[in-house]
Amino acid sequence: MTDEPAKTTIEDAYDPQAIEPKWQALWAKERAFAVPNPKPGRPEWNERSTYVLEMLPYPSGELHMGHVKNYTLGDVVAHFRRRGGWKVLRPMGYDAFGLPAENAAIKEGGQPREITERNIGRIREQMQRMGWAIDWEREISTHTPEYYRWTQLLFLKLFERGLAYRKESLQNWCPKDQTVLANEQVVDGRCERCGSEVEKRSLEQWFFRITDYAEALLDEMSLLEQWPERVLTMQRNWIGRSEGAEVVFRVENTEIDVPVFTTRPDTLFGATFFVLAPEHPLVAELVAGRPEEEAVRAYVKQAQGRSNIEREEKAKDGVFTGRNMVNPVNGARIPIWVADYVLMEYGTGAIMAVPAHDERDHAFARQYELPIVQVIAPREGEVDVQVEAYVSSSPDDVLVNSSEFSQSPSPEAKRSIINWLGAVGLGDAKVSYRLRDWLISRQRYWGCPIPIVYCDKCGIVPVPGSELPVLLPEISDFLPKGRSPLATAEEWVQVKCPSCGGEARRETDTLDTFVDSSWYFIRYCDPHNAEAPWDRQIVDHWMPVDQYIGGVEHAILHLMYARFFTKALADMGMLGFREPFARLFTQGMIHYRGAKMSKSKGNVVMPNPYIERFGADAVRLNILFMGPADQDAEWQDSGIEGTSRFLGRLWRTVLEAADKPMSSKVTPLARKAHQTIAKVTDDIDRRFVFNTPIAAVMELVNEINRAPQDPGARFAAETAVSLIQPYAPHIAEELWQRLGHERLWIEPWPTYDERLLEQEAFELVVQVNGKVRDRLPASVAASEEQLVELARSSPRVAPYLEGKQIRKTIVVPRKLVNLVVG
RNA sequence: GCCGAAGUGGCGGAAUUGGUAGACGCGCUGGACUCAAAAUCCAGUGGCCUUCGGGUCGUGUGGGUUCGAUUCCCACCUUCGGCACCA
């Protein structure tokens, strides 16, 4: 089609429905955005290259405006970089395993695979209709054996390294989805997906040892200079690092030692009782055969019946065990209680209670009339710890009632008490984390099978790498029954032990889908490799991702898991970098009718009806024109009408200019065009803002219309087309062609002439005592003295100077003169 | 409770290094074109006052620094987000 005469004969109307498919077809035919991997050693290996990536979509069948914003942002960056001379890797794929497809199969029948693949077909078509510049030759989907075979291999690698393990523990159980949930998937005690109240169940499950990487996840944030501070803060909060001490208490008249974690070793002399979590393994042993046994058992049973929400909302309660602890610092006997305000999951599941300096312990002490002993005091003033706990971390606090440590400042006492404990072997400095290991097994069907076999003789046996993938069998009944639906596939479950050849059974749980999406960005670099998950040399060439773009809702889950994977794989020598995403941009959410878009609220806005009415270019332009991309924004139909109108204006303006000759004269329009290039380039490149460049191009187009006689009109029009191309590529290509050119998408990004950024004349603002009194035309060449003279001679300024003395004169070159009078 | 972000016309927003507050767009008002409408184009559009020259107030609130503050500092209010029985 580029062989045709460049310019059509008539000035037809802007018709996105005609031009958009035309250019999309050409891009596909020319493989315009495909980027083959370079070969090491060849010249192309050393070309400037960059990796622009947006978060992997779940293929729900319908694209919504959140997707549109995400992928259009990436598109603008990718186009901008490509035209800036970079080779741009920009792939796309699908996070295709997961509950929605499985639930749809339960509700409407059919196979999750069929439903998913149908949805992928639909969403792919809609993405292509948006005209995004994607290398479709690298498309992947996490549900295909070609992909999950490697997910399984990576699981085995982590298993070999001891980073994947099985343990029995109390878990979050969603009664509706009939599966366990990772800690991160429980929000306010409810299932993140369906909102059901989460129950506790003791189950044997698979985990990834992400806690081994807690320190690295914190420390290596220094490699993430370009990440939004709020995301880093959220991850820091989530990891929840606390420094303190582990202190060992001994049960009186026994040899049973119980460690506790405390951030306040300086309060050790104030410990007046001791509390075990109801789930603590020692509870039964301590009360066995004692008069308190029955009451304690009853309390533990009652506590286990309570959800986390109930535990938190009720008043603190507990029960005395009849046993005592010995405080290691002073030998004091303190009673041992069991109470559910102490969590088994954190620290050691046991605490030393210091009611004088901890609100929770204080409330408990008041409830059961336990003694409250003050051991920390402010340097000045009095506090009454009987009334209220004195919780302070002021370095000015000093210890009291603490034997030889009394009068020590609190920070110093922390250190010296830890040292003392270390010397006598009863404690040590210790760091504790809120972060728990990542629970990865799910009792659901539509996920990646865990490549593990259970053998009575050999125990847990990994499936050998050569036997991967462990294919997900097709079954007919997906209804959750509290165990994995895969358990019903008897023939599949029965297997020979890879180790001894005897009878064995397959693992029937599947992997959390966050595992699938924790490495997809690596696979994109080498998506068709059939021998290995990737070739390290190729991956190291592209990675880390230079610009990652996605929703802030993934600030913790996905982003932390992906970071963990990358570090673990780097430690195994499989990668040459430790952080997957060098720069991160988190976009704000699209709201509609005053609320977040959500299926349950029925306010999901889809781009399709708008594409039909206004075209993809208008949709793309509008989603970025709405406001700063990192902020939430409300979708409004009136907005897209405006952007669509602008495209019509651009169309007419450019076609009119296309009849005019190119001129290199320095005219006001030529200057404006150069200024616009500078503005748009700086905004996208340095400031990473996407709404103001659109406004700048709008201004330029308005200027062209106001000055049709300016010889710079054609240059300005070509500039406008070129600058809007990353946002609205179809209309830009069409106009570029009608301007007599070809293939704007590979055209170098326009450059500007510094000398043309300044106008010859400017409007001098004249202030008197900081108030604007006049605006006068002035030359940029004028000296400061000339400007002051100009200002003083203004008739509008004169009345304000009358009878006054000018005390000070401030001149801002090319801007203003301020006369200070008094 | 702790941590973080943000408050600017009727609306979305702009103002990048302390220097003309309100760019750009929506909406609204008036006009042109039309038999009429749509589309398009032109002009106006922060509040109050006005003798139509202009004056005055104005960026959540109250202070401060400065010749000059949406921008910097202090205190507070509101909204949103994250964390929260984590010892």
mmCIF file with all atom_site columns, N, CA, C and O in Angstrom, chain A residues 701-717:
data_model
loop_
_atom_site.group_PDB
_atom_site.id
_atom_site.type_symbol
_atom_site.label_atom_id
_atom_site.label_alt_id
_atom_site.label_comp_id
_atom_site.label_asym_id
_atom_site.label_entity_id
_atom_site.label_seq_id
_atom_site.pdbx_PDB_ins_code
_atom_site.Cartn_x
_atom_site.Cartn_y
_atom_site.Cartn_z
_atom_site.occupancy
_atom_site.B_iso_or_equiv
_atom_site.pdbx_formal_charge
_atom_site.auth_seq_id
_atom_site.auth_comp_id
_atom_site.auth_asym_id
_atom_site.auth_atom_id
_atom_site.pdbx_PDB_model_num
ATOM 1  N N  . VAL A 1 701 ? -1.427 22.667 17.540 1.00 0.00 ? 701 VAL A N  1
ATOM 2  C CA . VAL A 1 701 ? -2.448 22.594 16.488 1.00 0.00 ? 701 VAL A CA 1
ATOM 3  C C  . VAL A 1 701 ? -3.312 23.857 16.507 1.00 0.00 ? 701 VAL A C  1
ATOM 4  O O  . VAL A 1 701 ? -3.640 24.428 15.464 1.00 0.00 ? 701 VAL A O  1
ATOM 5  N N  . ASN A 1 702 ? -3.650 24.318 17.703 1.00 0.00 ? 702 ASN A N  1
ATOM 6  C CA . ASN A 1 702 ? -4.413 25.566 17.803 1.00 0.00 ? 702 ASN A CA 1
ATOM 7  C C  . ASN A 1 702 ? -3.658 26.733 17.175 1.00 0.00 ? 702 ASN A C  1
ATOM 8  O O  . ASN A 1 702 ? -4.251 27.571 16.487 1.00 0.00 ? 702 ASN A O  1
ATOM 9  N N  . GLU A 1 703 ? -2.354 26.767 17.431 1.00 0.00 ? 703 GLU A N  1
ATOM 10 C CA . GLU A 1 703 ? -1.531 27.848 16.875 1.00 0.00 ? 703 GLU A CA 1
ATOM 11 C C  . GLU A 1 703 ? -1.521 27.816 15.346 1.00 0.00 ? 703 GLU A C  1
ATOM 12 O O  . GLU A 1 703 ? -1.577 28.853 14.692 1.00 0.00 ? 703 GLU A O  1
ATOM 13 N N  . ILE A 1 704 ? -1.406 26.601 14.791 1.00 0.00 ? 704 ILE A N  1
ATOM 14 C CA . ILE A 1 704 ? -1.405 26.482 13.331 1.00 0.00 ? 704 ILE A CA 1
ATOM 15 C C  . ILE A 1 704 ? -2.696 27.060 12.770 1.00 0.00 ? 704 ILE A C  1
ATOM 16 O O  . ILE A 1 704 ? -2.707 27.798 11.787 1.00 0.00 ? 704 ILE A O  1
ATOM 17 N N  . ASN A 1 705 ? -3.803 26.746 13.443 1.00 0.00 ? 705 ASN A N  1
ATOM 18 C CA . ASN A 1 705 ? -5.097 27.240 12.963 1.00 0.00 ? 705 ASN A CA 1
ATOM 19 C C  . ASN A 1 705 ? -5.208 28.746 13.060 1.00 0.00 ? 705 ASN A C  1
ATOM 20 O O  . ASN A 1 705 ? -5.872 29.379 12.253 1.00 0.00 ? 705 ASN A O  1
ATOM 21 N N  . ARG A 1 706 ? -4.559 29.321 14.054 1.00 0.00 ? 706 ARG A N  1
ATOM 22 C CA . ARG A 1 706 ? -4.653 30.765 14.243 1.00 0.00 ? 706 ARG A CA 1
ATOM 23 C C  . ARG A 1 706 ? -3.768 31.523 13.266 1.00 0.00 ? 706 ARG A C  1
ATOM 24 O O  . ARG A 1 706 ? -3.958 32.706 13.065 1.00 0.00 ? 706 ARG A O  1
ATOM 25 N N  . ALA A 1 707 ? -2.765 30.825 12.726 1.00 0.00 ? 707 ALA A N  1
ATOM 26 C CA . ALA A 1 707 ? -1.827 31.511 11.832 1.00 0.00 ? 707 ALA A CA 1
ATOM 27 C C  . ALA A 1 707 ? -1.654 30.744 10.524 1.00 0.00 ? 707 ALA A C  1
ATOM 28 O O  . ALA A 1 707 ? -0.569 30.257 10.224 1.00 0.00 ? 707 ALA A O  1
ATOM 29 N N  . PRO A 1 708 ? -2.719 30.622 9.767  1.00 0.00 ? 708 PRO A N  1
ATOM 30 C CA . PRO A 1 708 ? -2.646 29.795 8.554  1.00 0.00 ? 708 PRO A CA 1
ATOM 31 C C  . PRO A 1 708 ? -1.654 30.355 7.524  1.00 0.00 ? 708 PRO A C  1
ATOM 32 O O  . PRO A 1 708 ? -1.160 29.605 6.676  1.00 0.00 ? 708 PRO A O  1
ATOM 33 N N  . GLN A 1 709 ? -1.348 31.644 7.617  1.00 0.00 ? 709 GLN A N  1
ATOM 34 C CA . GLN A 1 709 ? -0.451 32.254 6.625  1.00 0.00 ? 709 GLN A CA 1
ATOM 35 C C  . GLN A 1 709 ? 1.023  32.086 6.971  1.00 0.00 ? 709 GLN A C  1
ATOM 36 O O  . GLN A 1 709 ? 1.895  32.371 6.171  1.00 0.00 ? 709 GLN A O  1
ATOM 37 N N  . ASP A 1 710 ? 1.284  31.631 8.180  1.00 0.00 ? 710 ASP A N  1
ATOM 38 C CA . ASP A 1 710 ? 2.676  31.478 8.607  1.00 0.00 ? 710 ASP A CA 1
ATOM 39 C C  . ASP A 1 710 ? 3.373  30.430 7.751  1.00 0.00 ? 710 ASP A C  1
ATOM 40 O O  . ASP A 1 710 ? 2.886  29.311 7.630  1.00 0.00 ? 710 ASP A O  1
ATOM 41 N N  . PRO A 1 711 ? 4.519  30.761 7.158  1.00 0.00 ? 711 PRO A N  1
ATOM 42 C CA . PRO A 1 711 ? 5.215  29.786 6.299  1.00 0.00 ? 711 PRO A CA 1
ATOM 43 C C  . PRO A 1 711 ? 5.670  28.541 7.067  1.00 0.00 ? 711 PRO A C  1
ATOM 44 O O  . PRO A 1 711 ? 5.995  27.528 6.461  1.00 0.00 ? 711 PRO A O  1
ATOM 45 N N  . GLY A 1 712 ? 5.680  28.622 8.385  1.00 0.00 ? 712 GLY A N  1
ATOM 46 C CA . GLY A 1 712 ? 6.079  27.468 9.186  1.00 0.00 ? 712 GLY A CA 1
ATOM 47 C C  . GLY A 1 712 ? 4.964  26.457 9.389  1.00 0.00 ? 712 GLY A C  1
ATOM 48 O O  . GLY A 1 712 ? 5.147  25.456 10.083 1.00 0.00 ? 712 GLY A O  1
ATOM 49 N N  . ALA A 1 713 ? 3.792  26.703 8.771  1.00 0.00 ? 713 ALA A N  1
ATOM 50 C CA . ALA A 1 713 ? 2.617  25.862 9.033  1.00 0.00 ? 713 ALA A CA 1
ATOM 51 C C  . ALA A 1 713 ? 2.871  24.397 8.719  1.00 0.00 ? 713 ALA A C  1
ATOM 52 O O  . ALA A 1 713 ? 2.503  23.511 9.487  1.00 0.00 ? 713 ALA A O  1
ATOM 53 N N  . ARG A 1 714 ? 3.516  24.137 7.600  1.00 0.00 ? 714 ARG A N  1
ATOM 54 C CA . ARG A 1 714 ? 3.715  22.740 7.226  1.00 0.00 ? 714 ARG A CA 1
ATOM 55 C C  . ARG A 1 714 ? 4.679  22.035 8.192  1.00 0.00 ? 714 ARG A C  1
ATOM 56 O O  . ARG A 1 714 ? 4.436  20.918 8.628  1.00 0.00 ? 714 ARG A O  1
ATOM 57 N N  . PHE A 1 715 ? 5.747  22.732 8.524  1.00 0.00 ? 715 PHE A N  1
ATOM 58 C CA . PHE A 1 715 ? 6.687  22.151 9.488  1.00 0.00 ? 715 PHE A CA 1
ATOM 59 C C  . PHE A 1 715 ? 5.988  21.874 10.817 1.00 0.00 ? 715 PHE A C  1
ATOM 60 O O  . PHE A 1 715 ? 6.151  20.815 11.428 1.00 0.00 ? 715 PHE A O  1
ATOM 61 N N  . ALA A 1 716 ? 5.180  22.833 11.246 1.00 0.00 ? 716 ALA A N  1
ATOM 62 C CA . ALA A 1 716 ? 4.468  22.668 12.510 1.00 0.00 ? 716 ALA A CA 1
ATOM 63 C C  . ALA A 1 716 ? 3.498  21.498 12.441 1.00 0.00 ? 716 ALA A C  1
ATOM 64 O O  . ALA A 1 716 ? 3.370  20.711 13.387 1.00 0.00 ? 716 ALA A O  1
ATOM 65 N N  . ALA A 1 717 ? 2.834  21.345 11.293 1.00 0.00 ? 717 ALA A N  1
ATOM 66 C CA . ALA A 1 717 ? 1.873  20.258 11.136 1.00 0.00 ? 717 ALA A CA 1
ATOM 67 C C  . ALA A 1 717 ? 2.588  18.911 11.161 1.00 0.00 ? 717 ALA A C  1
ATOM 68 O O  . ALA A 1 717 ? 2.142  17.954 11.812 1.00 0.00 ? 717 ALA A O  1
#
